[in-house]
Amino acid sequence: MAVPETTSDQAPMAYWLTIGRMALRALARDWQAGELRVLAVALLIAVASVAAVGFFTDRIQQAMELKASELLGADLVVAAPNLLQPSLTEEARRQHLQTAETLNFRSVVIAGEMTQLAEVKAVGPGYPLRGALQVSDQPFAPPRIVADIPEPGQVWLDERLIQTLKLQVGDAVELGTRSFRIGQILAYEPDRAGDLFSIAPRLLMNLADIPSTGLIQPGSRVEYRLLLAGEPAALEMFKTTVKPLLKIGEKLQGVREARAELRLALERAERFLHLAALVSVILAGVGVAIAARRFAARHWDSVAIMRCVGATQPLIVRLFVLELVTLAAVAGVAGLVLGYVAQYGLSGVLGQLISRTELPAPSWFPIWPALATGFVTLLGFGLPPLLRLREVPPLRVLRRDLGPVDTRLLALYGPALLATAALLIWQAGELRLALIVCAGVAATTVVLSLAAWGLVKALNLLRGRVGVAWRFGLANIARRGPGSAVQVVALGLGLMALLMLTLVRTDLLTSWRSSLPADAPNHFLINIQPGEVEGIRQFLRERGLSSVELYPMVRGRLTGINGRPVEPNDYQDPRAKRLVEREFNLSQIERLQEDNRIVAGQWWAAGARGQGVASVEQGLAKDLGIALHDTLRFQIAGQSLEAEVTSLRSVEWDSFRVNFFVVFPPSALAAYPATWITSFHLPAGQKPLLAELVRHYPSVTVLDVEALMGKVREIMDRVIAAVEYVFLFTLAAGLVVLYAAIQATQDERRFESAVLRTLGAQRAMVRESLLAEFATLGLLAGVLAATAATVLGFVLSRHIFDFPYQFNPWIWLLGASAGVVGVGLAGLIGARSALRQPPWRALREL
Amino acid sequence: MRVDRDPKTAKGSSVTAASSLDNHSGPIVRVVALRKQVVSPEGPLVILDDINFTIDRGESVAVVGASGSGKSTLLSLLAGLDTPSAGRVWLAGADLGELDEDGRALLRAQRVGFVFQSFQLLLGLTALENVMLPLELAGQPEPRRSALDLLERVGLKARARHYPTQLSGGEQQRVAIARAFAGNPDVLFADEPTGNLDQKTGHRIVDLLFDLNREQGTTLILVTHDAELAAYCDRVLELDDGRLQGETRKAEAR
């Protein structure tokens, strides 16, 4: 073998060319020997999973950017919960800005016997100022752009609404007290949030028709918007002039703030997908580490010979690094292609939720992070065992028992840890989350390793009590102690991910569903005027809904605690800030509600009347720093009201019953404008009752929570489906780890099976011993995985989702049997070639 | 004619070919027109050609020859560890060509012991478990006691619970010898048994091997390139380039 050497007089170019040639030759040879395949596949999966998520999120971001200007339907918007001040419009006119007004609220649309809650948007002339409306004559027909808005007397329904109500263009619908004709099907409106977060279908109408519907009453929940467009300078001018004039609740929204909540939600979803992809990268890294170790060990002999004929340590390192980097480049490109194809699946699952139209094609930018991930994985996990090759002493040629000197564990796997941490911080986008995930991964691995090690040692005790095949299998596990523990941990992590994705997820959903009883309220009535309360009570009682309670609802803002004024800036917590900024709902109640519990102080006596005392929900009290016996001051409809906190309550918010942050005794709020609210359970057969109710009381809004819950569930299921899709890569990575782990001991196994057969063991017996070994490994991994999944599920349900965890004993059975069957079969298949070879040949090759 | 009802075959076997072993007479090994040929990158390569000989019960035979002369291949064919390209081999009365892989394994379990140059102990098992292995494979009663007796015989009873890596080369080969004799074999194959040992240890191993061989009346077939070791045997078969070149028979006992 010719060994190039760097000397000062040698041209570096020629030196590197020679090394390159040698590396390529080695690559071809090692590939044919099948030694690099596991490494390549692991890298391929790592790159593919990052690329798939990268391409997909890139498409979403592009879609968001394209739409940014349209997201508002304007350049600037003033939003308000009540009629806009005329001075705003005047100021806009002074600045020569285009304007248009819209009004958003929810109302029930009636068509014959059918009703459907819709998000109504009434628009004035000029709408939209940016972007364009698209309509069609039939559902799913190709849409066309229109410049107009609905004529008075006409409404445009979106596809979902027109289908739910089984209508077509030209039919009549009732809205409030009057009837409208359906003019078009609304296919697209620029300033609508993604379908992800709009729960109810859309009805578009002319603003001029609003008074004739009788839908808008004082206190109704509506949003007025003033859309503005024009020169940037004029817009800036408008902003500066108007800002000090804005009343509480009135907000300026620019393009940048547009749909902040959608952006935030998408960013979270993206981060989640990135982290999911990263789990597969880490698993793939483990696969790379195991494969690289075996690769290195198999090259000790050849390296020793190279050293003998004069290769220096740097040369050895350069050669192998060059070989691996070339491999990584090839595997990386293949991973990119696979990732590009895979992102179409992800778009299929999630794309519809984000955009109705086709997402823009992905850009090429995500290639770089994906490739970088591949190289970091290779260098962090694969390089350390290879670097040890340079420590192989040339003397190994004479004394085969000499290997590289033992390096410290940290030196070997420190780079892997660093690589993992770097990838996590990069992908999670925030240090804290990354550190939590890092610590979680590390703690899980350590605990699993210790448990695995203990179990492996415990197996030794069983050895004397079982037959020869099983003794041999168990002895193998015990002898490869650390290796077996690593195998158990790797298998356990893979199985745990699977169990989490199947059993624990179902358990969590079941727990969530069962926290809602079957007769939980599924309908809310809101916007009930005081004069309608008795009539509605009567109406419901006549139809068998006698126990329905109605509550007055007064909107007020907290302005002081113990005489000290309360400002949003007093609070760090965003929720507390929001609570102070906004008005929230107050009510008066005589008896403590069913699902409430007093946690401090005392509820007022039956028959108590009047002002001066209040009961506060404990979560609100904690967020705002309210204590028992504090005096609160509220601003309600321009007047102030003071009350001492005499009790703190706990409330089950997810009971779907009506609940309030702050309640007062009866008659305390009598002087303020109120709308009433109630919730009740309506059996499926009684739906027609709603149409009747809305006909009698047009301004009352019916909220069908069942549909809402269904929609929320659908969104959850879609996001879960997307994450599960990404977890397919995790599964693949887990299988690679398993394969690598089995491969790693393949040489020993071939030797052992050859010796056993030489001594007269029949193949069935060798198979049985292999099965004993793998099935036991699988059993240990399965039991550990089930335990870890249970703990994780418990933590998630208790601390994240906040409902009682349902303990599921089946998870152990499933985990154990999946481990035994899966790993047992995989092991047998992996060791098949060892069994087929005549024993003599196997003994000779080794 | 030797008629001994061997308890180890009375256990019953599913392999019919092995059932004719009970009371055969004549040579323990018979080789007729044996040929082994493999495909190499340069074309077919003949490793063994036209080999014929017989070995009687209780004989000790050395197969000698230079490296690459085919002696290890011959050993593997005699023991049924590999299959010939042509010709036939009878081992303990059974035609190996008529047995399948598992049938040959069963025959080995019942009749054959091995000693290798590189010991070939299973690293996962203790010395005792290594010796027990063939006893268990042959289904013999009380494998533990017999194995301990054998370890005592090779002087390693105190090391019964040690793993191979905790033993010296010579000790490992003594465990391997104990294992080879554990199944009370009719034939013992030894492939360069002293090749990996220093001279002094090698002498002791050879002494042990031949002592046990005499005690148990085993047929010993030994492959070596060491003329001194070969001289211990009753008969020496010389291989050269895949062919049997000559045979030396010792006139008198050593």
Short mmCIF file of N, CA and C in Angstrom, two decimals, chain A residues 204-267:
data_model
loop_
_atom_site.label_atom_id
_atom_site.label_comp_id
_atom_site.label_asym_id
_atom_site.label_seq_id
_atom_site.Cartn_x
_atom_site.Cartn_y
_atom_site.Cartn_z
N LEU A 204 -71.49 36.77 4.72
CA LEU A 204 -71.09 38.14 4.39
C LEU A 204 -72.34 38.91 3.95
N MET A 205 -72.54 40.13 4.48
CA MET A 205 -73.73 40.90 4.13
C MET A 205 -73.36 42.38 4.03
N ASN A 206 -74.34 43.16 3.60
CA ASN A 206 -74.11 44.60 3.46
C ASN A 206 -74.37 45.29 4.78
N LEU A 207 -73.49 46.20 5.14
CA LEU A 207 -73.60 46.90 6.41
C LEU A 207 -74.92 47.66 6.52
N ALA A 208 -75.43 48.11 5.37
CA ALA A 208 -76.65 48.92 5.38
C ALA A 208 -77.86 48.12 5.86
N ASP A 209 -77.76 46.77 5.80
CA ASP A 209 -78.89 45.93 6.19
C ASP A 209 -78.97 45.69 7.69
N ILE A 210 -77.92 46.04 8.42
CA ILE A 210 -77.84 45.68 9.84
C ILE A 210 -79.03 46.19 10.66
N PRO A 211 -79.40 47.49 10.56
CA PRO A 211 -80.47 47.97 11.42
C PRO A 211 -81.77 47.18 11.22
N SER A 212 -82.05 46.76 9.99
CA SER A 212 -83.32 46.09 9.73
C SER A 212 -83.37 44.67 10.28
N THR A 213 -82.21 44.11 10.70
CA THR A 213 -82.22 42.74 11.25
C THR A 213 -82.57 42.74 12.73
N GLY A 214 -82.39 43.88 13.39
CA GLY A 214 -82.64 43.94 14.83
C GLY A 214 -81.64 43.13 15.63
N LEU A 215 -80.50 42.79 14.99
CA LEU A 215 -79.54 41.90 15.68
C LEU A 215 -78.66 42.65 16.67
N ILE A 216 -78.38 43.88 16.40
CA ILE A 216 -77.40 44.58 17.24
C ILE A 216 -78.12 45.44 18.29
N GLN A 217 -77.94 45.06 19.53
CA GLN A 217 -78.53 45.76 20.67
C GLN A 217 -77.39 46.27 21.55
N PRO A 218 -77.68 47.24 22.41
CA PRO A 218 -76.62 47.67 23.33
C PRO A 218 -76.13 46.47 24.14
N GLY A 219 -74.82 46.32 24.29
CA GLY A 219 -74.29 45.21 25.07
C GLY A 219 -74.03 43.95 24.24
N SER A 220 -74.50 43.93 22.97
CA SER A 220 -74.22 42.76 22.13
C SER A 220 -72.72 42.64 21.91
N ARG A 221 -72.26 41.40 21.73
CA ARG A 221 -70.83 41.19 21.49
C ARG A 221 -70.54 41.35 20.01
N VAL A 222 -69.92 42.44 19.65
CA VAL A 222 -69.62 42.69 18.25
C VAL A 222 -68.22 43.27 18.15
N GLU A 223 -67.70 43.30 16.94
CA GLU A 223 -66.43 43.98 16.71
C GLU A 223 -66.60 44.92 15.52
N TYR A 224 -66.41 46.20 15.75
CA TYR A 224 -66.42 47.18 14.67
C TYR A 224 -65.00 47.35 14.19
N ARG A 225 -64.84 47.46 12.88
CA ARG A 225 -63.50 47.69 12.33
C ARG A 225 -63.54 48.80 11.29
N LEU A 226 -62.60 49.67 11.42
CA LEU A 226 -62.43 50.71 10.40
C LEU A 226 -61.18 50.36 9.60
N LEU A 227 -61.36 50.06 8.32
CA LEU A 227 -60.22 49.69 7.47
C LEU A 227 -59.68 50.96 6.80
N LEU A 228 -58.35 51.04 6.76
CA LEU A 228 -57.72 52.22 6.18
C LEU A 228 -56.63 51.79 5.22
N ALA A 229 -56.48 52.56 4.13
CA ALA A 229 -55.38 52.30 3.21
C ALA A 229 -54.93 53.60 2.59
N GLY A 230 -53.64 53.66 2.25
CA GLY A 230 -53.15 54.89 1.64
C GLY A 230 -51.64 54.96 1.69
N GLU A 231 -51.11 56.16 1.51
CA GLU A 231 -49.66 56.38 1.50
C GLU A 231 -49.10 56.10 2.90
N PRO A 232 -47.91 55.52 2.96
CA PRO A 232 -47.30 55.25 4.27
C PRO A 232 -47.21 56.48 5.16
N ALA A 233 -46.86 57.62 4.57
CA ALA A 233 -46.69 58.83 5.37
C ALA A 233 -48.03 59.25 5.98
N ALA A 234 -49.06 59.19 5.16
CA ALA A 234 -50.39 59.56 5.64
C ALA A 234 -50.85 58.62 6.75
N LEU A 235 -50.51 57.34 6.57
CA LEU A 235 -50.89 56.36 7.59
C LEU A 235 -50.18 56.65 8.91
N GLU A 236 -48.89 56.99 8.80
CA GLU A 236 -48.12 57.30 10.01
C GLU A 236 -48.73 58.51 10.72
N MET A 237 -49.06 59.50 9.92
CA MET A 237 -49.68 60.73 10.42
C MET A 237 -50.96 60.38 11.17
N PHE A 238 -51.79 59.55 10.53
CA PHE A 238 -53.06 59.15 11.13
C PHE A 238 -52.83 58.48 12.48
N LYS A 239 -51.85 57.57 12.48
CA LYS A 239 -51.54 56.82 13.71
C LYS A 239 -51.20 57.77 14.85
N THR A 240 -50.29 58.70 14.56
CA THR A 240 -49.84 59.61 15.63
C THR A 240 -50.98 60.47 16.14
N THR A 241 -51.82 60.94 15.23
CA THR A 241 -52.92 61.80 15.65
C THR A 241 -53.94 61.04 16.48
N VAL A 242 -54.22 59.82 16.04
CA VAL A 242 -55.35 59.08 16.60
C VAL A 242 -55.00 58.40 17.93
N LYS A 243 -53.76 57.99 18.07
CA LYS A 243 -53.37 57.19 19.23
C LYS A 243 -53.85 57.77 20.57
N PRO A 244 -53.61 59.05 20.84
CA PRO A 244 -54.07 59.56 22.14
C PRO A 244 -55.58 59.63 22.27
N LEU A 245 -56.29 59.59 21.14
CA LEU A 245 -57.75 59.72 21.19
C LEU A 245 -58.44 58.39 21.44
N LEU A 246 -57.70 57.29 21.31
CA LEU A 246 -58.34 55.97 21.39
C LEU A 246 -58.90 55.70 22.77
N LYS A 247 -60.11 55.14 22.80
CA LYS A 247 -60.72 54.77 24.07
C LYS A 247 -60.29 53.34 24.42
N ILE A 248 -60.54 52.97 25.67
CA ILE A 248 -60.18 51.61 26.09
C ILE A 248 -60.93 50.60 25.23
N GLY A 249 -60.22 49.58 24.78
CA GLY A 249 -60.85 48.57 23.93
C GLY A 249 -60.64 48.86 22.46
N GLU A 250 -60.35 50.10 22.11
CA GLU A 250 -60.08 50.43 20.71
C GLU A 250 -58.61 50.18 20.43
N LYS A 251 -58.35 49.51 19.29
CA LYS A 251 -56.97 49.11 19.02
C LYS A 251 -56.59 49.43 17.58
N LEU A 252 -55.30 49.80 17.40
CA LEU A 252 -54.76 49.98 16.06
C LEU A 252 -54.05 48.70 15.66
N GLN A 253 -54.32 48.18 14.46
CA GLN A 253 -53.61 46.99 13.99
C GLN A 253 -52.95 47.28 12.66
N GLY A 254 -51.62 47.12 12.63
CA GLY A 254 -50.92 47.27 11.37
C GLY A 254 -50.72 45.90 10.75
N VAL A 255 -50.05 45.88 9.59
CA VAL A 255 -49.84 44.59 8.92
C VAL A 255 -49.02 43.66 9.79
N ARG A 256 -48.10 44.26 10.54
CA ARG A 256 -47.21 43.42 11.33
C ARG A 256 -47.95 42.73 12.47
N GLU A 257 -48.90 43.42 13.06
CA GLU A 257 -49.63 42.82 14.18
C GLU A 257 -50.74 41.89 13.69
N ALA A 258 -50.97 41.93 12.37
CA ALA A 258 -52.10 41.19 11.83
C ALA A 258 -51.99 39.71 12.17
N ARG A 259 -53.04 39.21 12.66
CA ARG A 259 -53.12 37.77 12.93
C ARG A 259 -51.94 37.30 13.77
N ALA A 260 -51.60 38.09 14.75
CA ALA A 260 -50.46 37.72 15.59
C ALA A 260 -50.72 36.37 16.23
N GLU A 261 -51.99 36.14 16.60
CA GLU A 261 -52.29 34.87 17.29
C GLU A 261 -52.12 33.69 16.34
N LEU A 262 -52.46 33.93 15.06
CA LEU A 262 -52.28 32.85 14.09
C LEU A 262 -50.79 32.57 13.90
N ARG A 263 -50.05 33.66 13.76
CA ARG A 263 -48.61 33.48 13.59
C ARG A 263 -47.99 32.74 14.77
N LEU A 264 -48.43 33.16 15.95
CA LEU A 264 -47.90 32.57 17.17
C LEU A 264 -48.22 31.08 17.22
N ALA A 265 -49.49 30.78 16.91
CA ALA A 265 -49.92 29.38 16.96
C ALA A 265 -49.15 28.56 15.94
N LEU A 266 -48.95 29.13 14.74
CA LEU A 266 -48.22 28.40 13.71
C LEU A 266 -46.77 28.22 14.11
N GLU A 267 -46.21 29.28 14.71
CA GLU A 267 -44.81 29.17 15.13
C GLU A 267 -44.66 28.05 16.16
#
